[in-house]
Structures are given as C-alpha cells and as structure tokens.
Coordinates of C-alpha atoms in Angstrom, one line a residue:
M1 CA 116.1 106.2 127.5
T2 CA 113.1 108.4 127.3
T3 CA 110.1 107.8 125.2
T4 CA 108.4 111.1 125.9
T5 CA 108.7 113.8 123.1
T6 CA 107.2 116.9 122.8
A7 CA 104.3 117.6 120.5
T8 CA 102.9 120.2 118.3
R9 CA 99.5 120.4 117.0
L10 CA 98.0 122.3 114.3
G11 CA 94.9 124.1 114.3
P12 CA 91.7 122.3 112.8
A13 CA 91.8 124.5 109.7
T14 CA 95.6 124.2 108.9
T15 CA 95.2 120.4 109.8
R16 CA 92.4 120.1 107.1
V17 CA 94.4 122.3 104.5
L18 CA 97.7 119.9 105.2
R19 CA 95.7 116.8 104.8
D20 CA 94.1 117.8 101.4
D21 CA 97.5 119.1 100.3
L22 CA 99.1 115.7 101.2
K23 CA 96.0 113.9 99.5
R24 CA 96.5 116.0 96.2
I25 CA 100.4 115.4 96.2
T26 CA 100.2 111.6 96.7
G27 CA 96.6 111.1 95.3
R28 CA 95.9 109.0 98.4
A29 CA 94.3 109.7 101.8
L30 CA 97.3 109.5 104.4
S31 CA 97.2 108.8 108.1
E32 CA 101.0 109.3 108.8
V33 CA 104.1 110.9 107.5
R34 CA 107.7 110.5 108.8
I35 CA 110.3 112.8 107.8
T36 CA 113.8 111.8 108.4
P37 CA 116.9 113.8 108.1
A38 CA 119.9 112.3 106.2
R39 CA 123.3 114.0 105.8
Y40 CA 124.3 113.8 102.2
D41 CA 127.8 115.1 101.1
R42 CA 127.9 118.3 103.0
S43 CA 124.3 119.1 103.3
T44 CA 120.9 117.5 104.8
V45 CA 118.4 116.0 102.8
Y46 CA 114.9 115.1 103.9
C47 CA 113.5 111.5 103.3
A48 CA 109.7 110.9 103.7
M49 CA 107.8 107.8 104.3
A50 CA 103.8 107.9 104.2
L51 CA 101.2 105.6 105.4
D52 CA 97.9 105.2 103.9
R53 CA 94.7 105.0 106.2
Q54 CA 95.0 101.0 106.1
G55 CA 98.7 101.6 107.5
R56 CA 100.3 100.7 104.1
E57 CA 103.3 102.3 102.8
V58 CA 102.6 104.7 100.1
P59 CA 105.2 104.8 97.5
L60 CA 106.6 108.4 96.8
P61 CA 108.7 108.7 93.7
G62 CA 109.1 112.3 92.6
M63 CA 106.8 113.4 95.5
Q64 CA 109.4 113.3 98.3
R65 CA 110.3 117.1 98.2
A66 CA 106.6 118.1 98.0
V67 CA 105.6 116.0 100.8
V68 CA 108.4 116.9 102.8
G69 CA 108.0 120.8 102.1
A70 CA 104.2 120.6 102.9
V71 CA 105.0 119.2 106.4
R72 CA 107.8 121.5 107.1
R73 CA 106.2 124.7 106.0
C74 CA 103.4 124.1 108.6
F75 CA 105.9 123.6 111.6
P76 CA 109.0 125.8 111.0
D77 CA 110.0 125.7 114.7
A78 CA 110.3 121.9 115.1
D79 CA 113.5 120.2 115.4
W80 CA 114.1 119.0 111.9
S81 CA 117.6 117.6 112.7
R82 CA 115.6 114.8 114.1
A83 CA 113.1 112.4 112.6
Q84 CA 109.5 113.7 113.2
D85 CA 106.1 112.0 112.7
Y86 CA 103.2 113.6 111.7
D87 CA 99.5 112.4 112.2
V88 CA 97.5 113.5 109.4
V89 CA 94.4 112.9 111.1
T90 CA 95.0 114.9 114.4
G91 CA 97.6 117.4 113.0
I92 CA 100.2 116.3 115.7
L93 CA 103.7 116.5 115.0
R94 CA 106.2 114.6 117.5
Q95 CA 109.8 113.4 117.3
H96 CA 110.2 110.0 116.3
V97 CA 111.2 107.9 119.3
V98 CA 112.6 104.3 118.5
R99 CA 111.8 102.3 121.4
L100 CA 113.7 99.3 122.6
P101 CA 111.9 96.0 122.2
A102 CA 110.6 94.6 125.6
C103 CA 113.3 92.0 125.8
L104 CA 116.2 94.4 125.7
E105 CA 115.0 96.7 128.5
G106 CA 115.7 96.3 132.1
D107 CA 118.8 95.4 134.0
D108 CA 119.1 91.6 133.1
L109 CA 121.5 92.5 130.2

C-alpha cells in the first residue's frame, strides 16, 4: 500500500481568502478540513470534518455544504471521488490516506 499522494498548493492570497471564508462560515479558526465523498441513493454527497487550531473537531451543523463548496471551488481539478485533506494554514490539499497500524505492516501476518 502506498502512502504517498499528490499535493496541490494554493497561492498565498487564495490561501488567506479561503482561510477567512472558512472562519466566516464556521466562526472559528481552522487548521484542517477533510472532505469525504459518500454515495446516497444514486448521487454523491460530500461530508466535511473540520479541526480547530487545537486539533478539536468543530461541529458543522448546517455548514457542511458551505464548507465543502468553499474548498472544492478552490481545487476544481482535484480527484473528488476520493477523500481529501485540506491544510488551512499551508493551503495544501492532498488525498487522505489511511495508514495501517505498525502492528499490521510487514510479512509476519
């Protein structure tokens, strides 16, 4: 299993605009946003999880679509069929990769 992903970085001005938009939407300074696609009936919906600067999850009732829309508009060429992690501080979007626990890695299984 590979743990490398392609990263896309926004320019400094766009990073600031998106950071400010996310703060306006959620009312908090964020450090990370994860967007995950999910199938619902015959369509795809997107779920967002946001973390504040202390690493605590920020509840997003009624804000999911606005958060997802803000991030997706800045990265129209990203592979949105896969979960993506957006680092609000650096402006980097990369595919979310679930890493195996160390006890499950290797040939000893």
